[in-house]
Short mmCIF file of C-alpha atoms in Angstrom, two decimals:
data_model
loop_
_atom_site.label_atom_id
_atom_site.label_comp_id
_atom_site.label_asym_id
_atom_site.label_seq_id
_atom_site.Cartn_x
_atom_site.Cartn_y
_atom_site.Cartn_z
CA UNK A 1 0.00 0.00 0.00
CA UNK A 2 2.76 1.99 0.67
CA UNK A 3 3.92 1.88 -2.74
CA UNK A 4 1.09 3.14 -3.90
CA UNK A 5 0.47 6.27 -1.79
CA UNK A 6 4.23 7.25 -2.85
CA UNK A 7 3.20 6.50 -6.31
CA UNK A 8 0.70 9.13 -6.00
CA UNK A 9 2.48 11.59 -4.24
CA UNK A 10 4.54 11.50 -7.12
CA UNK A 11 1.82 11.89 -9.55
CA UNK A 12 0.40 14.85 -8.20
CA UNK A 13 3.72 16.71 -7.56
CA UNK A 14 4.72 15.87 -11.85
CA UNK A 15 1.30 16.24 -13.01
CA UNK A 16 0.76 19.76 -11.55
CA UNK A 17 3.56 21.26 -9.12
CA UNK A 18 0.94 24.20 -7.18
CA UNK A 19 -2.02 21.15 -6.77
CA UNK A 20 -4.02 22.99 -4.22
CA UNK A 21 -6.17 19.24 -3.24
CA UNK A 22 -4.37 17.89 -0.11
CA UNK A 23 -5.22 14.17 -0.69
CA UNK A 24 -3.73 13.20 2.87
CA UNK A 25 -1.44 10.90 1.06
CA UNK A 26 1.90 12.60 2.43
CA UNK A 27 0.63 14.96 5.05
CA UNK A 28 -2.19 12.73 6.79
CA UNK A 29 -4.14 15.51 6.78
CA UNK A 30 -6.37 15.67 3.77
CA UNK A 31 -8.43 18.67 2.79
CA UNK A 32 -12.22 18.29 2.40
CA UNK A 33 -13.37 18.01 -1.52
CA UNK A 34 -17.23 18.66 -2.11
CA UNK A 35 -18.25 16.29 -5.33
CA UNK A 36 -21.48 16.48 -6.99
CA UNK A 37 -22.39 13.84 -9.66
CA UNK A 38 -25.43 13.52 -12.08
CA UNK A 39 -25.88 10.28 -13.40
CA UNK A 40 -27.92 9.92 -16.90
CA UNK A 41 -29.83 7.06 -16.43
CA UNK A 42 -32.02 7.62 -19.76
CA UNK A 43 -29.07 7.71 -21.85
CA UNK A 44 -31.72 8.40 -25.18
CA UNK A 45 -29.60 10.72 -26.44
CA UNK A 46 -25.67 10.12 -25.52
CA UNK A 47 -24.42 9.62 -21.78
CA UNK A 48 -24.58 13.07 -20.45
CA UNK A 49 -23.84 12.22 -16.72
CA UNK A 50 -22.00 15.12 -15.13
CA UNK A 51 -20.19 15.99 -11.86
CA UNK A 52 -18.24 18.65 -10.07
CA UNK A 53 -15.72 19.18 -7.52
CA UNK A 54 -15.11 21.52 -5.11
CA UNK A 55 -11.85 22.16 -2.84
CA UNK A 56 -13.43 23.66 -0.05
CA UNK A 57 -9.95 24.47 1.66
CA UNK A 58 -10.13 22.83 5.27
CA UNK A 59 -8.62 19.97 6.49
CA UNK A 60 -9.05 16.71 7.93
CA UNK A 61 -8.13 17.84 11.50
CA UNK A 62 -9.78 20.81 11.47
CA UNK A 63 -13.17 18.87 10.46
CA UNK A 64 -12.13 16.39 13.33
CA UNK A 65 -11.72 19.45 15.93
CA UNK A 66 -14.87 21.21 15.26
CA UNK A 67 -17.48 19.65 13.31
CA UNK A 68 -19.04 17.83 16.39
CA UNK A 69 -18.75 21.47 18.31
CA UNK A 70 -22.64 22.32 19.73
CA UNK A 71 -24.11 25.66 17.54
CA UNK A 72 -21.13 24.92 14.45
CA UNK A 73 -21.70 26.39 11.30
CA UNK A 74 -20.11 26.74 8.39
CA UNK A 75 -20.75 27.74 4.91
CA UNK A 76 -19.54 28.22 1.12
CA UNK A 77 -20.92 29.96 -1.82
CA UNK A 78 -20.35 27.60 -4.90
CA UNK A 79 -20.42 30.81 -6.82
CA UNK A 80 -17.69 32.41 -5.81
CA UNK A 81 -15.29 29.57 -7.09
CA UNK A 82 -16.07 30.22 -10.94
CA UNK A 83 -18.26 29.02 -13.39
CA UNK A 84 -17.96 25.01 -11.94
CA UNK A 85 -21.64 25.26 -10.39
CA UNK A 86 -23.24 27.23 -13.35
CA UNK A 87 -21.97 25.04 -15.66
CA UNK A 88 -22.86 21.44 -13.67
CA UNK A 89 -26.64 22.54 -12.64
CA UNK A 90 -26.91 23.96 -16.46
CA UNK A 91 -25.90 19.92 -17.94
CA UNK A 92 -28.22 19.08 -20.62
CA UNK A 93 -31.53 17.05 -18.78
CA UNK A 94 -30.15 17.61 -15.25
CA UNK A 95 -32.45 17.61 -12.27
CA UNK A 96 -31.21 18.94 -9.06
CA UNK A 97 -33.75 16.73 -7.31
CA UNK A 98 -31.97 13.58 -8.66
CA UNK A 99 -28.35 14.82 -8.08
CA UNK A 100 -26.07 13.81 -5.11
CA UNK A 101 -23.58 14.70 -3.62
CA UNK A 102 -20.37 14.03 -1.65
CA UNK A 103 -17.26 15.30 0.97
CA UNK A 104 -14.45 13.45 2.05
CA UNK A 105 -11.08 14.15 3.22
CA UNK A 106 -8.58 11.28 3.65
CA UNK A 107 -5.70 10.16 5.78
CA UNK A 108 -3.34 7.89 4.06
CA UNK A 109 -0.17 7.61 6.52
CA UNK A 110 0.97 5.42 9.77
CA UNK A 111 0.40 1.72 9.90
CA UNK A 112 -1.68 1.11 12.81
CA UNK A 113 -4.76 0.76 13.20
CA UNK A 114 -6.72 4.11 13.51
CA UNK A 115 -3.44 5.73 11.95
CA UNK A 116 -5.28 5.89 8.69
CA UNK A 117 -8.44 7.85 8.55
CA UNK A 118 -11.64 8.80 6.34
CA UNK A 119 -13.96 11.52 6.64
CA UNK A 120 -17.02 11.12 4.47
CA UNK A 121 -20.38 12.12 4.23
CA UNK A 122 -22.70 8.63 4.28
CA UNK A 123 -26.02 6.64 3.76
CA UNK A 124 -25.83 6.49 7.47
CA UNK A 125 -29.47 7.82 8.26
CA UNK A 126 -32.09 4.95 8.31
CA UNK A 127 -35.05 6.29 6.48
CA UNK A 128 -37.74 5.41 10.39
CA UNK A 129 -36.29 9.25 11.46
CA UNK A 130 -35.52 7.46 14.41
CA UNK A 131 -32.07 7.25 16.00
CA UNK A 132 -28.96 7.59 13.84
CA UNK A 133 -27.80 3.92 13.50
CA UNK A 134 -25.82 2.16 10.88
CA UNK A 135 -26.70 -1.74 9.47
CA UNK A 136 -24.00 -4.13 10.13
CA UNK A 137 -23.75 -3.90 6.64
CA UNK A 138 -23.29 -0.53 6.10
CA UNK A 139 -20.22 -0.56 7.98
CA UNK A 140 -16.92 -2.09 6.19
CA UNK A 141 -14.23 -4.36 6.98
CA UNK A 142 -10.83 -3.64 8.59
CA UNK A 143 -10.07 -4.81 5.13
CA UNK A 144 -12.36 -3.38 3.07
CA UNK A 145 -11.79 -0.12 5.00
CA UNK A 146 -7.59 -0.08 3.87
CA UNK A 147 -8.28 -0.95 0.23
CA UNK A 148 -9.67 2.18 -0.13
CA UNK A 149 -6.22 3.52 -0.20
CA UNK A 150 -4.87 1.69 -2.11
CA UNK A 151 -7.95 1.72 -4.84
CA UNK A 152 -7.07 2.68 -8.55
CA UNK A 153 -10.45 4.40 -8.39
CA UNK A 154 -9.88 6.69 -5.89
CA UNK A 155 -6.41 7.18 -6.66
CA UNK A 156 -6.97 7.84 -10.36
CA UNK A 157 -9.60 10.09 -9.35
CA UNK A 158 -7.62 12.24 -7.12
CA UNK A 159 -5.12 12.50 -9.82
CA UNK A 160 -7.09 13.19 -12.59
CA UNK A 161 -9.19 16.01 -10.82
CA UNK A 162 -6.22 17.75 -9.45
CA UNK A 163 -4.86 18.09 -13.00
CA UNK A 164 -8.27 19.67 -13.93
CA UNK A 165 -9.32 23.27 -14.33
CA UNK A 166 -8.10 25.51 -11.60
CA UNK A 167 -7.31 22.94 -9.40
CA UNK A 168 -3.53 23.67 -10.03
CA UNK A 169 -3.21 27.37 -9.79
CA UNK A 170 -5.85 28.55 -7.22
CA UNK A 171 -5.62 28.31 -3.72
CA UNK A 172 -9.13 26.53 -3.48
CA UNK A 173 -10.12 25.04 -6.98
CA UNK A 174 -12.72 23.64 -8.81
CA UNK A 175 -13.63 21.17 -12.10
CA UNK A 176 -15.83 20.13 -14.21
CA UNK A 177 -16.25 16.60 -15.53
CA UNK A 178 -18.83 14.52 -18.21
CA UNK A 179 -18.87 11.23 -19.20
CA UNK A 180 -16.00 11.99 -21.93
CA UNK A 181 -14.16 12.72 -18.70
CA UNK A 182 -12.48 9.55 -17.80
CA UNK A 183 -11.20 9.31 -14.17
CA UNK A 184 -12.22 12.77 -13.22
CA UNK A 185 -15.99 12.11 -13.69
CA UNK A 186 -17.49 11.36 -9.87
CA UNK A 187 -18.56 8.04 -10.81
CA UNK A 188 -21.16 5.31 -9.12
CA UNK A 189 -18.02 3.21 -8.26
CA UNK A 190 -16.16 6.53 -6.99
CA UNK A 191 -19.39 7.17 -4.56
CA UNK A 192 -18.31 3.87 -2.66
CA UNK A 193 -14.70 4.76 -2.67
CA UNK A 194 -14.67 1.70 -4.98
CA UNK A 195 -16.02 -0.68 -3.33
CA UNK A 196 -18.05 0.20 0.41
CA UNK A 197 -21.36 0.68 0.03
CA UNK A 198 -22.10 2.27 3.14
CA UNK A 199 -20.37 5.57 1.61
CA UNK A 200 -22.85 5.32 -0.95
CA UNK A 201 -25.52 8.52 -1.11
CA UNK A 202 -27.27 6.85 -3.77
CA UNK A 203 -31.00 8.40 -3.14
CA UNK A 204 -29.89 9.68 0.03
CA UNK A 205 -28.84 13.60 -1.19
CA UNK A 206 -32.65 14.21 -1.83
CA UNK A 207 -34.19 11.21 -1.74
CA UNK A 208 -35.85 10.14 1.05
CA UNK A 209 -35.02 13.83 2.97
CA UNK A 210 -37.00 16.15 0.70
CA UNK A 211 -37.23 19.63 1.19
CA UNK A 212 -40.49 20.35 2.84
CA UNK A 213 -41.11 16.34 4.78
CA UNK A 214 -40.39 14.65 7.92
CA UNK A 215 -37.62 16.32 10.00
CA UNK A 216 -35.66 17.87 7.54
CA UNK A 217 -38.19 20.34 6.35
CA UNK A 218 -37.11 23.33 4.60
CA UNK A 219 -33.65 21.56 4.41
CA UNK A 220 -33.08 20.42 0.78
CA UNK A 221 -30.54 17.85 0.84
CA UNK A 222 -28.88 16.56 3.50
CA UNK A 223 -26.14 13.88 4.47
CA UNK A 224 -24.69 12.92 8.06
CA UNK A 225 -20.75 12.97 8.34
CA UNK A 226 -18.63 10.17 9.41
CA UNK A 227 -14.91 9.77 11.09
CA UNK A 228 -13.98 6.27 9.99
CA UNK A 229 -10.67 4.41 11.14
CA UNK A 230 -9.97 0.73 11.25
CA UNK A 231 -10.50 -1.32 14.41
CA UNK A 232 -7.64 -3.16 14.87
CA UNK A 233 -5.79 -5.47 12.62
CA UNK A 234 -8.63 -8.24 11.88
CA UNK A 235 -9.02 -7.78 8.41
CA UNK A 236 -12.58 -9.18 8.93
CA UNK A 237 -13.44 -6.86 11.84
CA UNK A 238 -15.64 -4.23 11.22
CA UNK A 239 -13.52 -0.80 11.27
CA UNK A 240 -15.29 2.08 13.33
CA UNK A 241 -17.61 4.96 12.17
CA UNK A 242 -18.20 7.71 14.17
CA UNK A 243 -21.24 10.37 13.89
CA UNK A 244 -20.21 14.00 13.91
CA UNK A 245 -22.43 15.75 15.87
CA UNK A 246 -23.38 17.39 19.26
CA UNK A 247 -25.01 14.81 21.72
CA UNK A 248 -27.70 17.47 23.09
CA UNK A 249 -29.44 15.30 25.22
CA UNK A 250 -26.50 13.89 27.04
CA UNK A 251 -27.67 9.91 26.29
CA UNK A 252 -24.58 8.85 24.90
CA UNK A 253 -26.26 8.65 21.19
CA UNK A 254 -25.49 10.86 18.21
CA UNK A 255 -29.11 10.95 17.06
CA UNK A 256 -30.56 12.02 13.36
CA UNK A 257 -34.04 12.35 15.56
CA UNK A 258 -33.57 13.04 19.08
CA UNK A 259 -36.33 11.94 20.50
CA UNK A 260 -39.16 13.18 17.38
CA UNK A 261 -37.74 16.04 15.91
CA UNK A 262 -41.26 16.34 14.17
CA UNK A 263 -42.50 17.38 17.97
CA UNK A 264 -39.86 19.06 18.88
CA UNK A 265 -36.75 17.54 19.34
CA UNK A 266 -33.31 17.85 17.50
CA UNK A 267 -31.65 16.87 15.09
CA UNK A 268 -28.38 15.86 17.04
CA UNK A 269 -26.07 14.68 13.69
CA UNK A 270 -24.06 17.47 11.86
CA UNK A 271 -25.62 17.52 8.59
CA UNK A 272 -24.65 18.63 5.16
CA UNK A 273 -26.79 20.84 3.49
CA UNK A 274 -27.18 22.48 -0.30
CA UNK A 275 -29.92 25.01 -0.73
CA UNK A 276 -29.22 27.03 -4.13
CA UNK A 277 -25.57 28.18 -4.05
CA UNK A 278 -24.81 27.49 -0.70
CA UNK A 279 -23.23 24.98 1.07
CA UNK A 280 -23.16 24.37 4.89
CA UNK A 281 -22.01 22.28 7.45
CA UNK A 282 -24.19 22.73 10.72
CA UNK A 283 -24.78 20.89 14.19
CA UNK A 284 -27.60 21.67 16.51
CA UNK A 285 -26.35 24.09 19.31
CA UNK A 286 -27.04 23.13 22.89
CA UNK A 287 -30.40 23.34 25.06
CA UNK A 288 -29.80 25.05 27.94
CA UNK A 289 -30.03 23.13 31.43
CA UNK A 290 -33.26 23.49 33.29
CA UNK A 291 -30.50 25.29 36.25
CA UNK A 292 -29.52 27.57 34.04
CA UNK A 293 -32.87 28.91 32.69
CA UNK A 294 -33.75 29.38 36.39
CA UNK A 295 -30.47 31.34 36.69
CA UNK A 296 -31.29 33.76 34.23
CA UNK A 297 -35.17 33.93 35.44
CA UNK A 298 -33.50 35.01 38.81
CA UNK A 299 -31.25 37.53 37.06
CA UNK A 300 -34.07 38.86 34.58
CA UNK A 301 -36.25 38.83 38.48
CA UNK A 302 -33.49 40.99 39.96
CA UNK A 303 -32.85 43.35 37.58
CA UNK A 304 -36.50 44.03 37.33
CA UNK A 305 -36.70 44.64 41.40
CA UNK A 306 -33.42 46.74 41.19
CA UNK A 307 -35.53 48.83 38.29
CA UNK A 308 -38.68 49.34 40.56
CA UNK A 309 -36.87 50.00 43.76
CA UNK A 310 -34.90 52.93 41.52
CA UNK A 311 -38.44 54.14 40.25
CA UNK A 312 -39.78 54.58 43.36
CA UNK A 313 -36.76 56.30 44.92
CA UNK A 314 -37.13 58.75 42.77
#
């Protein structure tokens, strides 16, 4: 595996010397690349699948120290990077609706276990609303988890979208791709990092959380985010995924719906969202103790005696 990584290390640094994609393959720290992909499934006239990619110019560790912060929020206009967005929601026959989308950063260094690390948007959600929880087959192998490093998919993608468009002479680039595209088209096999389904967001981007239903309304298009690491060194052992998010209710469980969002709960999972040309990364801020609202109802109570003892002094 080793051989590999260096392999692409090499790559990048021939194939464009000012590559502004950290793929994590030297450093360990990846940046975070946005992907979305349109697959043509009619195909009448020509495969006319599209996809994008965006270099949204944090890191790894820096998603690790703060996306599962209570109140986080972060956001980037598409816009602002160029054409890229104009040019992938204007594809011939493209619906938004039926898009999808991706973010992962990788860690490709060390050799023990949890040395290497993904962090990757999922089809983690189970489609009850109900508490975040992952299949048993959602979650890969110790071994299925380190051939992603190794992949030719991912690797060839990496390569061939850092060579693209403005990748390779702005600090935070973007691309284009279509199905004459070769390796830097976001492809189906791509989605699963070549070969782990439960990255796949297959019907999961707007699928089953609509704008407008269940929990997520009024949030078009949203996907949980995932730290995964492997478990040890079983190769048949399933490697560990953990939920970024803020636990609000203090049970121990990153929850999608904390206790019926519909009536009032919270969504506890950092989600992904995509609503026109903005893209934002957001976890649900903390409910205040039942101690402290009494605090401040004291406060508010003794300002408002302090007020009336003035008035009448005067």
């Amino acid at each position: 595996m080793k051989l590999k990584l260096i392999a692409l290390a090499a790559m990048l640094a021939a194939g464009s010397a000012q590559a502004a994609i950290d793929t994590g393959s030297v450093s360990g720290n990846g940046e975070l690349l946005l992907n979305l992909k349109w697959k043509d499934t009619a195909l009448n006239d020509g495969n006319q699948s599209v996809s994008a990619a965006f270099d949204l110019g944090i890191t790894l560790d820096y998603a690790a120290a703060n996306f599962s912060t209570a109140g986080f929020s972060q956001s980037w206009d598409l816009s602002s990077y160029g054409s890229q967005l104009a040019t992938f929601t204007g594809a011939t026959n493209l619906v938004m609706a039926n898009a999808e989308l991706n973010v992962f950063a990788l860690d490709s260094t060390g050799t023990n276990p949890g040395d290497t690390r993904i962090v990757s948007t999922t089809s983690g959600i189970n489609t009850t609303g109900s508490s975040l929880s992952l299949t048993n087959a959602s979650i890969p192998s110790n071994g299925t988890f380190n051939a992603i490093f190794s992949s030719t998919v991912v690797n060839n993608y990496l390569v061939a979208v850092n060579n693209s468009s403005s990748h390779d002479s702005a600090a935070n680039g973007a691309s284009n791709a279509d199905a004459t595209g070769g390796n830097a088209l976001f492809t189906d096999t791509m989605d699963k990092f070549g070969q782990t389904s439960g990255f796949d967001s297959t019907g999961k981007f707007d699928g089953s959380y609509a704008a407008g239903t269940g929990v997520l309304a009024g949030q078009a298009k949203a996907l949980p985010f995932y730290m995964v690491a492997a478990s040890s060194t079983d190769p048949f052992a399933k490697a560990t995924m953990t939920a970024f998010g803020f636990d609000v209710d203090g049970d121990g469980v990153i929850e999608f719906d904390n206790n019926g969002a519909v009536a009032g709960g919270v969504v506890e999972t950092g989600l992904w969202t995509l609503q026109g040309n903005t893209l934002t990364y957001s976890v649900a801020a903390a409910v205040p103790e039942a101690e402290t609202y009494a605090m401040m109802l004291a406060g508010l109570g003794l300002v408002g005696f302090m007020v009336r003892r003035r008035r009448n002094a005067i």
